[in-house]
Coordinates of C-alpha atoms in Angstrom, one line a residue:
Chain A
M255 CA 0.0 0.0 0.0
A256 CA 1.4 3.5 -1.2
E257 CA 2.0 5.9 1.6
K258 CA -1.0 8.5 1.9
K259 CA 0.0 12.1 1.6
V260 CA -2.3 15.1 1.7
T261 CA -1.4 17.2 -1.2
K262 CA -0.6 21.0 -1.1
A263 CA -4.0 22.0 -2.8
T264 CA -6.0 20.3 0.0
L265 CA -3.9 21.8 2.8
N266 CA -4.3 25.2 1.3
K267 CA -8.0 24.6 1.1
S268 CA -8.1 23.4 4.9
F269 CA -6.0 26.5 5.8
W270 CA -8.4 29.0 4.0
R271 CA -11.5 27.7 5.4
W272 CA -10.2 27.9 8.9
F273 CA -8.9 31.5 8.0
Y274 CA -12.2 32.4 7.0
G275 CA -14.6 30.3 8.9
N276 CA -12.9 30.0 12.2
L277 CA -15.6 32.2 13.8
T278 CA -18.4 32.8 11.3
C279 CA -20.7 30.4 13.0
F280 CA -19.7 31.3 16.6
T281 CA -21.9 30.3 19.5
Q282 CA -21.4 30.2 23.2
E283 CA -22.1 26.3 23.0
H284 CA -19.6 25.2 20.5
M285 CA -17.7 28.4 19.8
Q286 CA -15.2 27.2 16.8
T287 CA -16.0 23.5 16.7
F288 CA -17.7 24.1 13.1
G289 CA -15.0 25.9 11.9
Y290 CA -12.6 23.2 12.9
M291 CA -14.7 20.5 11.2
W292 CA -15.3 22.6 8.1
S293 CA -11.4 23.0 7.8
M294 CA -10.7 19.2 8.6
L295 CA -13.2 17.8 6.2
P296 CA -11.0 18.1 2.9
I297 CA -8.1 16.4 4.5
I298 CA -10.3 13.5 5.9
Q299 CA -11.9 13.0 2.5
E300 CA -8.7 12.7 0.8
L301 CA -7.1 10.3 3.4
Y302 CA -10.1 7.8 3.7
S303 CA -12.2 6.9 0.8
D304 CA -14.8 5.0 2.8
K305 CA -17.8 7.1 3.8
A306 CA -18.5 5.6 7.1
E307 CA -14.6 6.0 8.0
Q308 CA -14.8 9.6 6.8
Q309 CA -17.7 10.1 9.4
E310 CA -16.0 8.5 12.1
K311 CA -12.9 10.5 11.6
L312 CA -14.6 13.7 11.5
R313 CA -16.4 12.9 14.8
T314 CA -12.8 13.2 16.3
Y315 CA -13.1 17.0 15.7
S316 CA -16.4 17.6 17.2
P317 CA -15.6 18.3 20.8
F318 CA -15.6 21.9 21.8
F319 CA -12.8 24.1 20.6
N320 CA -11.9 27.6 21.3
T321 CA -8.6 29.7 21.1
E322 CA -7.3 32.9 19.7
P323 CA -8.2 31.5 16.2
Q324 CA -5.3 33.4 14.3
I325 CA -2.4 31.9 16.2
G326 CA -4.8 28.8 16.6
S327 CA -4.2 27.8 13.0
I328 CA -1.2 26.2 14.2
V329 CA -3.3 23.4 15.9
V330 CA -5.3 22.7 12.9
G331 CA -2.1 22.2 10.9
I332 CA -0.8 19.9 13.7
T333 CA -4.0 17.8 13.5
A334 CA -3.7 17.8 9.9
G335 CA -0.1 16.3 10.2
L336 CA -1.5 13.7 12.7
E337 CA -4.4 12.6 10.8
E338 CA -1.9 11.9 8.0
A339 CA 0.1 9.8 10.1
R340 CA -2.9 8.0 11.6
A341 CA -4.2 7.3 8.2
N342 CA -0.7 5.5 7.2
G343 CA -1.1 3.3 10.4
A344 CA 0.7 5.1 13.3
G345 CA -1.0 3.0 16.0
D346 CA -0.3 5.5 18.8
I347 CA -2.5 8.1 17.4
D348 CA -6.0 7.8 18.7
D349 CA -8.9 10.2 19.4
E350 CA -7.8 10.8 22.9
M351 CA -4.2 11.7 21.7
I352 CA -5.5 14.3 19.0
N353 CA -8.0 15.7 21.5
G354 CA -5.4 15.9 24.1
I355 CA -3.2 17.9 21.9
R356 CA -6.1 20.1 21.0
A357 CA -7.2 20.6 24.6
G358 CA -3.6 21.2 25.8
L359 CA -2.7 23.8 23.3
M360 CA -6.0 26.0 23.1
G361 CA -5.4 27.4 26.6
P362 CA -1.8 28.7 26.2
L363 CA -2.4 29.8 22.7
A364 CA -5.4 31.7 23.7
G365 CA -3.2 33.4 26.3
I366 CA -0.4 34.0 23.7
G367 CA -2.7 35.1 20.9
D368 CA -4.7 37.6 22.9
S369 CA -1.3 39.1 24.6
L370 CA 0.8 39.3 21.4
I371 CA -1.5 39.7 18.6
V372 CA -4.6 41.4 19.9
G373 CA -2.8 43.2 22.9
T374 CA 0.5 44.2 21.4
Y375 CA 0.7 43.9 17.7
I376 CA -2.7 45.2 16.6
P377 CA -2.3 48.3 18.9
I378 CA 1.2 49.2 17.7
L379 CA -0.1 49.0 14.0
L380 CA -3.0 51.1 14.9
G381 CA -1.0 53.5 16.9
I382 CA 1.4 54.0 13.8
A383 CA -1.7 54.4 11.6
L384 CA -3.2 56.9 13.9
G385 CA -0.1 59.0 13.6
F386 CA -0.3 58.7 9.8
S387 CA -4.1 59.7 9.7
N388 CA -3.7 62.8 12.0
G389 CA -5.7 65.4 10.6
G390 CA -8.0 63.1 8.3
S391 CA -5.5 61.4 5.9
V392 CA -6.3 58.2 4.5
A393 CA -2.7 57.1 4.5
G394 CA -2.7 55.4 8.0
I395 CA -5.9 53.4 7.1
L396 CA -4.2 52.2 4.0
F397 CA -1.1 51.3 6.1
Y398 CA -3.0 49.3 8.5
I399 CA -5.1 47.5 5.9
I400 CA -2.2 46.3 3.8
V401 CA 0.5 45.7 6.6
W402 CA -1.9 43.9 9.0
N403 CA -3.5 41.6 6.5
A404 CA -0.3 40.8 4.8
T405 CA 1.6 40.0 7.8
S406 CA -1.3 38.5 9.6
I407 CA -2.2 36.0 6.6
W408 CA 1.5 35.2 6.0
F409 CA 2.0 34.3 9.7
Q410 CA -1.1 32.2 10.0
R411 CA -0.3 30.3 6.8
T412 CA 3.3 29.8 7.9
I413 CA 2.3 28.2 11.1
Y414 CA -0.3 26.3 9.7
M415 CA 2.1 24.5 7.3
K416 CA 4.7 24.3 10.2
G417 CA 2.3 22.6 12.4
Y418 CA 1.5 20.0 9.8
E419 CA 5.1 19.2 9.0
L420 CA 5.9 18.9 12.9
G421 CA 2.6 17.1 13.8
G422 CA 2.8 16.1 17.4
N423 CA 6.4 17.4 17.8
A424 CA 5.2 21.1 17.4
V425 CA 3.9 20.9 21.1
E426 CA 7.2 21.6 22.4
V427 CA 8.2 24.2 20.1
I428 CA 5.1 26.0 21.4
V429 CA 5.4 25.7 25.1
G430 CA 9.2 25.3 25.0
D431 CA 11.7 27.5 26.9
R432 CA 13.0 29.4 24.0
A433 CA 9.3 30.2 22.9
T434 CA 8.7 31.3 26.4
A435 CA 11.6 33.6 26.6
L436 CA 10.9 35.1 23.3
R437 CA 7.1 35.6 24.4
E438 CA 8.1 37.3 27.7
S439 CA 10.4 39.8 26.0
A440 CA 7.7 40.7 23.2
V441 CA 5.1 41.2 26.3
L442 CA 7.8 43.4 27.8
L443 CA 7.8 45.4 24.7
G444 CA 4.1 45.7 24.9
Q445 CA 4.2 47.0 28.5
V446 CA 6.5 50.0 27.4
I447 CA 4.3 50.6 24.3
V448 CA 1.1 51.0 26.4
G449 CA 2.9 53.4 28.6
A450 CA 3.8 55.5 25.6
M451 CA 0.4 55.3 24.2
S452 CA -1.1 56.3 27.3
A453 CA 1.0 59.4 27.5
S454 CA 0.4 60.3 23.8
W455 CA -3.2 59.6 23.8
V456 CA -4.9 60.1 27.1
N457 CA -5.2 63.6 28.7
I458 CA -6.8 64.2 31.8
T459 CA -6.6 67.4 33.5
T460 CA -8.0 68.9 36.7
S461 CA -9.2 72.7 36.9
L462 CA -8.7 72.8 40.5
R463 CA -7.1 76.1 41.7
F464 CA -6.1 77.3 45.1
G465 CA -6.5 81.1 44.6
E466 CA -3.5 81.8 42.1
V467 CA -2.1 78.4 42.3
S468 CA -3.1 75.8 39.5
L469 CA -3.0 72.2 40.9
Q470 CA -2.5 70.9 37.4
N471 CA 0.6 73.1 36.9
N472 CA 2.2 72.1 40.0
L473 CA 1.5 68.4 39.4
D474 CA 2.9 68.7 35.9
G475 CA 5.9 70.4 37.3
A476 CA 6.6 67.5 39.5
F477 CA 5.8 64.5 37.2
P478 CA 4.3 65.4 33.6
G479 CA 1.0 63.9 33.0
V480 CA 0.8 62.1 36.5
V481 CA -2.9 62.7 36.7
T482 CA -3.4 60.9 33.4
M483 CA -1.2 58.0 34.5
L484 CA -3.0 57.7 37.7
F485 CA -6.3 57.2 35.9
V486 CA -4.7 54.6 33.7
L487 CA -3.4 52.7 36.6
L488 CA -6.9 53.1 38.3
C489 CA -8.8 51.5 35.3
W490 CA -6.2 48.8 35.1
Y491 CA -6.5 48.0 39.0
L492 CA -10.1 47.9 39.0
M493 CA -10.2 45.6 36.0
S494 CA -7.5 43.2 36.9
K495 CA -7.5 43.1 40.6
K496 CA -11.2 44.0 41.5
K497 CA -12.3 42.1 38.4
M498 CA -14.8 44.8 37.3
S499 CA -16.0 44.6 33.6
A500 CA -14.8 47.3 31.4
V501 CA -18.4 48.4 31.1
K502 CA -18.7 49.0 34.9
V503 CA -15.3 51.0 34.9
M504 CA -16.8 53.2 32.2
G505 CA -19.7 53.7 34.4
L506 CA -17.7 54.6 37.2
M507 CA -15.7 57.1 35.2
L508 CA -19.1 58.7 34.1
L509 CA -19.7 59.0 38.0
I510 CA -16.5 60.5 38.7
A511 CA -16.7 62.9 35.7
I512 CA -20.4 64.1 37.0
V513 CA -19.3 64.6 40.8
G514 CA -15.8 66.1 39.6
V515 CA -17.7 68.7 37.4
L516 CA -20.3 69.7 40.3
I517 CA -17.4 70.1 43.0
G518 CA -15.3 72.1 40.4
V519 CA -12.5 69.4 40.1
F520 CA -13.0 69.0 36.2
D521 CA -14.2 71.8 33.8
P522 CA -13.3 71.1 30.1
G523 CA -14.0 74.8 29.2
L524 CA -15.5 74.3 25.9
S525 CA -17.9 76.3 23.9
Y526 CA -19.9 76.1 20.6
E527 CA -18.3 78.5 18.1
Chain B
M221 CA -27.9 67.1 7.8
T222 CA -29.5 63.7 8.0
I223 CA -28.7 60.0 6.9
T224 CA -30.7 58.9 4.0
W225 CA -32.2 55.4 3.8
F226 CA -29.6 54.3 1.1
Q227 CA -26.7 55.5 3.4
A228 CA -28.3 53.7 6.6
A229 CA -28.6 50.5 4.3
M230 CA -25.0 50.7 3.3
L231 CA -23.8 51.2 6.9
G232 CA -25.9 48.2 7.9
I233 CA -24.2 46.0 5.1
M234 CA -20.7 47.2 6.3
S235 CA -21.6 46.2 10.0
M236 CA -22.6 42.8 8.9
L237 CA -19.2 42.3 7.1
A238 CA -17.3 43.6 10.2
A239 CA -19.4 42.3 13.1
S240 CA -16.9 41.7 15.6
T241 CA -16.0 38.2 16.7
I242 CA -18.5 36.8 14.2
A243 CA -18.0 39.0 11.2
C244 CA -19.1 37.9 7.6
L245 CA -15.7 38.3 6.3
G246 CA -13.9 36.3 9.1
T247 CA -11.5 37.0 12.0
T248 CA -8.7 38.8 10.3
V249 CA -10.3 40.7 7.6
G250 CA -13.7 41.2 9.4
N251 CA -13.1 41.7 13.0
Y252 CA -9.3 42.9 13.0
T253 CA -9.7 45.2 10.1
L254 CA -13.0 46.4 9.1
N255 CA -14.4 46.3 12.7
R256 CA -11.7 48.9 13.9
P257 CA -13.0 52.3 14.3
L258 CA -10.1 53.9 12.3
I259 CA -10.5 51.7 9.5
A260 CA -14.4 51.8 9.3
S261 CA -14.2 55.7 9.3
L262 CA -12.7 55.3 5.6
F263 CA -15.7 53.5 4.5
V264 CA -18.2 55.4 6.6
G265 CA -16.6 58.4 5.0
L266 CA -17.1 57.2 1.6
I267 CA -21.0 56.5 2.4
M268 CA -21.4 59.9 4.1
G269 CA -19.4 61.7 1.2
D270 CA -16.7 63.3 3.6
V271 CA -13.8 60.5 4.3
K272 CA -11.5 63.4 5.9
G273 CA -14.3 64.5 8.3
C274 CA -15.1 61.0 9.3
I275 CA -11.5 59.9 9.8
Q276 CA -11.1 62.9 12.2
I277 CA -14.1 61.9 14.1
A278 CA -13.0 58.3 14.3
I279 CA -9.4 59.2 15.7
P280 CA -10.4 59.4 19.2
M281 CA -12.9 56.7 19.2
Q282 CA -10.1 54.2 18.0
V283 CA -8.0 55.4 21.0
I284 CA -10.5 54.1 23.3
Y285 CA -11.0 50.9 21.7
I286 CA -7.3 50.5 21.0
A287 CA -7.4 46.9 22.3
L288 CA -10.4 44.9 22.5
V289 CA -9.5 41.5 23.6
T290 CA -12.5 39.1 23.6
P291 CA -11.0 36.4 26.2
G292 CA -13.3 33.4 26.2
G293 CA -15.7 34.8 23.9
T294 CA -17.2 37.3 26.2
V295 CA -17.1 41.0 25.0
A296 CA -16.7 44.3 26.8
A297 CA -17.9 46.3 23.9
D298 CA -18.8 45.1 20.4
L299 CA -17.1 47.6 17.9
R300 CA -19.3 47.1 15.0
A301 CA -21.8 49.6 16.6
V302 CA -19.1 51.9 17.6
S303 CA -17.9 51.9 14.1
Y304 CA -21.0 51.9 12.0
I305 CA -23.6 53.7 14.3
G306 CA -21.2 55.7 16.6
I307 CA -19.0 57.3 13.8
P308 CA -21.9 58.3 11.4
L309 CA -24.1 59.8 14.2
A310 CA -21.1 61.6 15.8
Y311 CA -20.3 63.0 12.5
V312 CA -23.9 64.2 12.0
T313 CA -24.1 65.6 15.3
A314 CA -20.9 67.3 15.0
K315 CA -21.7 68.7 11.6
S316 CA -25.0 69.9 12.7
Q317 CA -23.6 71.8 15.6
G318 CA -21.1 73.4 13.5
L319 CA -18.0 72.0 15.3
D320 CA -14.4 71.7 14.2
L321 CA -14.5 68.0 13.4
G322 CA -10.8 67.7 14.5
G323 CA -11.5 69.7 17.8
A324 CA -11.8 68.9 21.4
E325 CA -15.5 69.2 21.4
A326 CA -16.1 66.9 18.4
A327 CA -13.6 64.4 20.2
G328 CA -15.9 64.6 23.2
I329 CA -19.2 63.9 21.1
A330 CA -17.4 61.1 19.4
G331 CA -16.2 59.2 22.7
A332 CA -19.6 59.7 24.3
M333 CA -21.5 58.5 21.2
G334 CA -19.3 55.4 21.0
A335 CA -19.7 54.6 24.8
L336 CA -23.4 55.1 24.2
V337 CA -23.9 52.8 21.3
G338 CA -21.3 50.2 22.4
T339 CA -24.0 48.5 24.4
V340 CA -26.1 48.0 21.4
G341 CA -23.1 46.2 19.8
T342 CA -22.9 43.9 23.0
V343 CA -26.5 43.1 22.6
Q344 CA -25.9 42.3 19.0
F345 CA -23.0 40.1 19.9
Y346 CA -24.9 37.9 22.3
G347 CA -27.9 37.8 19.9
T348 CA -25.9 36.6 16.9
A349 CA -24.2 33.9 19.2
V350 CA -27.7 32.7 20.3
M351 CA -29.3 32.6 16.8
N352 CA -26.4 30.6 15.3
L353 CA -27.3 27.7 17.6
I354 CA -30.3 27.2 15.1
W355 CA -27.7 26.7 12.3
Q356 CA -25.5 24.6 14.4
H357 CA -28.1 22.3 15.7
I358 CA -29.3 21.8 11.9
G359 CA -25.5 21.0 11.4
W360 CA -25.4 18.3 14.0
A361 CA -28.4 16.5 12.7
E362 CA -27.4 16.5 9.1
L363 CA -23.8 15.3 10.0
D364 CA -25.4 12.3 11.8
K365 CA -27.1 11.4 8.4
G366 CA -23.7 11.6 6.9
N367 CA -24.4 14.9 4.9
F368 CA -20.9 16.6 4.9
K369 CA -22.1 19.6 2.7
I370 CA -24.0 20.9 5.4
L371 CA -20.7 22.2 7.0
T372 CA -20.2 24.6 4.1
A373 CA -23.6 25.8 4.4
V374 CA -23.3 26.4 8.4
E375 CA -19.9 28.1 8.0
T376 CA -21.1 30.4 5.1
W377 CA -24.5 31.3 4.2
M378 CA -26.5 30.2 7.2
P379 CA -24.8 33.0 9.7
I380 CA -25.6 35.5 7.1
I381 CA -29.3 35.2 8.1
S382 CA -28.3 36.1 11.8
H383 CA -26.3 39.1 10.6
L384 CA -29.2 40.3 8.5
V385 CA -31.7 40.0 11.2
I386 CA -29.2 41.3 14.1
S387 CA -26.8 43.7 12.3
F388 CA -28.3 44.9 9.3
I389 CA -31.8 46.1 10.2
P390 CA -31.0 47.4 13.7
V391 CA -27.9 49.4 12.4
M392 CA -30.0 50.8 9.2
L393 CA -32.8 51.8 11.5
I394 CA -30.7 53.5 14.3
N395 CA -28.5 55.3 11.7
R396 CA -31.7 56.6 9.8
F397 CA -33.7 57.5 12.8
G398 CA -31.0 58.6 15.2
S399 CA -29.6 61.2 12.6
Q400 CA -33.0 63.1 12.8
A401 CA -32.9 63.4 16.6
V402 CA -29.3 64.9 16.7
Y403 CA -30.7 68.4 15.3
T404 CA -32.5 69.2 18.5
F405 CA -29.2 68.3 20.7
R406 CA -27.8 71.8 20.4
E407 CA -30.8 73.7 21.9
A408 CA -31.3 71.2 24.5
L409 CA -27.6 70.7 25.5
P410 CA -25.8 74.3 26.3
M411 CA -22.0 73.7 26.6
D412 CA -21.8 75.5 30.0
S413 CA -24.2 73.2 31.6
W414 CA -22.9 70.6 34.2
Y415 CA -24.0 67.6 32.1
M416 CA -22.4 68.7 29.1
K417 CA -19.1 69.5 31.1
A418 CA -19.6 66.0 32.5
L419 CA -19.9 64.4 29.3
F420 CA -16.7 65.9 27.9
T421 CA -14.9 65.3 31.2
V422 CA -16.1 61.5 30.6
G423 CA -14.9 61.8 27.0
S424 CA -11.4 62.6 28.2
M425 CA -11.4 59.6 30.7
L426 CA -12.6 56.9 28.6
P427 CA -9.4 56.5 26.6
A428 CA -7.9 55.8 30.1
V429 CA -10.4 52.7 30.2
G430 CA -9.0 51.5 26.9
M431 CA -5.3 51.8 28.1
G432 CA -6.6 49.9 31.2
I433 CA -7.9 47.1 29.4
L434 CA -4.6 46.9 27.1
L435 CA -2.6 47.1 30.2
N436 CA -4.4 44.2 31.8
S437 CA -3.6 41.9 28.8
V438 CA 0.2 42.7 28.9
V439 CA 0.8 42.9 32.8
T440 CA 1.0 39.6 34.7
K441 CA 2.8 41.0 38.0
P442 CA 3.1 44.4 39.7
T443 CA 6.6 44.8 38.8
D444 CA 5.6 45.0 35.2
L445 CA 4.0 48.3 35.8
I446 CA 7.6 49.9 36.1
Y447 CA 7.8 49.4 32.3
F448 CA 4.5 50.7 31.7
I449 CA 5.6 54.0 33.8
F450 CA 8.9 53.8 31.9
G451 CA 7.1 54.0 28.6
F452 CA 4.9 56.7 29.9
T453 CA 7.7 58.9 31.0
I454 CA 9.8 58.7 27.8
A455 CA 6.6 59.6 25.7
R456 CA 5.4 62.4 28.0
S457 CA 8.5 63.9 29.8
M458 CA 11.0 63.3 26.9
G459 CA 8.5 63.7 24.2
L460 CA 9.3 60.4 22.1
T461 CA 7.0 59.6 19.4
L462 CA 5.3 56.2 19.4
I463 CA 7.7 54.7 16.8
A464 CA 10.6 56.3 18.7
A465 CA 9.5 54.6 22.0
T466 CA 9.1 51.3 20.1
C467 CA 12.7 51.4 19.2
V468 CA 13.8 52.1 22.8
A469 CA 11.3 49.4 23.9
A470 CA 12.7 47.0 21.4
V471 CA 16.3 47.3 22.9
F472 CA 15.0 46.3 26.4
A473 CA 13.1 43.4 24.8
L474 CA 16.2 42.2 23.2
I475 CA 18.5 42.5 26.2
N476 CA 15.6 40.6 28.2
F477 CA 15.4 37.8 25.7
Q478 CA 19.2 37.5 25.5
M479 CA 19.3 37.3 29.5
K480 CA 16.7 34.8 29.6
M481 CA 18.6 32.5 26.8
N482 CA 21.9 33.0 28.7
A483 CA 20.1 31.7 31.8
L484 CA 18.8 28.6 29.7
E485 CA 22.3 27.9 28.3
A486 CA 23.8 28.1 31.7
K487 CA 21.3 25.7 33.1
K488 CA 21.8 23.2 30.2
G489 CA 25.6 23.6 30.3
G490 CA 25.5 22.8 33.9
A491 CA 23.4 19.7 33.3
V492 CA 25.7 18.4 30.7
A493 CA 28.8 18.9 32.9
V494 CA 27.4 17.0 35.7
D495 CA 26.8 14.2 33.1
D496 CA 30.4 14.1 32.0
E497 CA 31.6 13.7 35.5
E498 CA 29.3 10.9 36.0
E499 CA 30.6 9.1 32.9
D500 CA 34.3 9.6 34.1
I501 CA 33.6 7.7 37.4

């Protein structure tokens, strides 16, 4: 019996199905499961000719799946590689092993994807785009559309194919020491950038005066922008340590604003014309 | 200035394509491209006939929602409503009041409008997720019968029905009728009233919430905050731009990476040395 091999075209089809469909039919019940099955279907159909066998192998991918879907494309690639090995008679690969890998990776990958892609990379790109678009130019928007989509699609496709090549060996690459060191360093970069973004884009000032003395001027003399920084830290504290939702924190800010205006701590000093 | 039925319908279609996590155009193109307020402003601008003005309105909104992380499928605020209801309504409001679209007043209106309609988006997110249950249950039933083709239907055109009901229709109606109501705002809301002052004050505070969300996604221990304060200081006190600050941060990231790798090497080297000694014995 000749060795079964998934063709490049089928791998591409599987990748694009995941890229497009990972969340299109999202529900709280199964989240990304249907996207996963839709993506694995071409691979299963190519590896197994018997209809009943196809149905049985597809069932492997029916348990709950949810992660950051862009970085999660590596998991789909890994299972494509594992499925190919299973079709060639690798006895140690069964449903439990495949689902063990899926379940074991979706948690860590969700954390990595949320902090690095959504929490660091996208905000940096948007930050640069905001600079280019200042004053109403489309330059920043075009920059973001092109750079984000090109790099993101390249990255997702690359890790899908890498996952396929490595199969089960990919687990060590993802949660290994080197990957952890790299990730922690990228997050450190993110921490500094968030500080720079806060300083550039947030500006909260107090109008409180003691006779001739402006509190804002004195505070800025000691540490420029300290009021702004404390507000950002307060929001972070409420959400991370007090587990408040972002909507509740926004409500609290509204309350602080109203009370602050009434007692004279805040006054934007604006007018129509 | 109002929004016509045609413009409202176009905004409705855009909101479907970009609808947060469950976008018609998928995660990368839908959610993380068209759904971002800054990017949306180009399309809203084309629909409204004023690209420059809509981008100016969207810039303060984008700052507030710079990092919208949706851990475990729960959303803080769904940006489709901020982008495709908030931007057009804030634009029409600012325009009808004769405000400078790049000015502080317009920014205040934009921030407040985004926060106001953001909750509409949250309802839409959960509504779509619930309605998709219908398609998934059809999918499970058909899969049991061995009908694999159903997967393509469940993943492509079926969720579009959810979007038509939950995105297209509400976004179109709110844009059409909301834009007529904004005319009366100016008379009802004088700038020196306490509530307008509070509105603009909260408008300046909302970006702090956005930064708080972002900080939460990168900070794991309290000492990490020192890097945040460092970044704040180099940008505010030393006047570095964002790109310049990224370069400085990259140096620290690289040093950190090399230190970590050295520590790993040392550990490995030590282990090997011990092995060698044992072999000698």
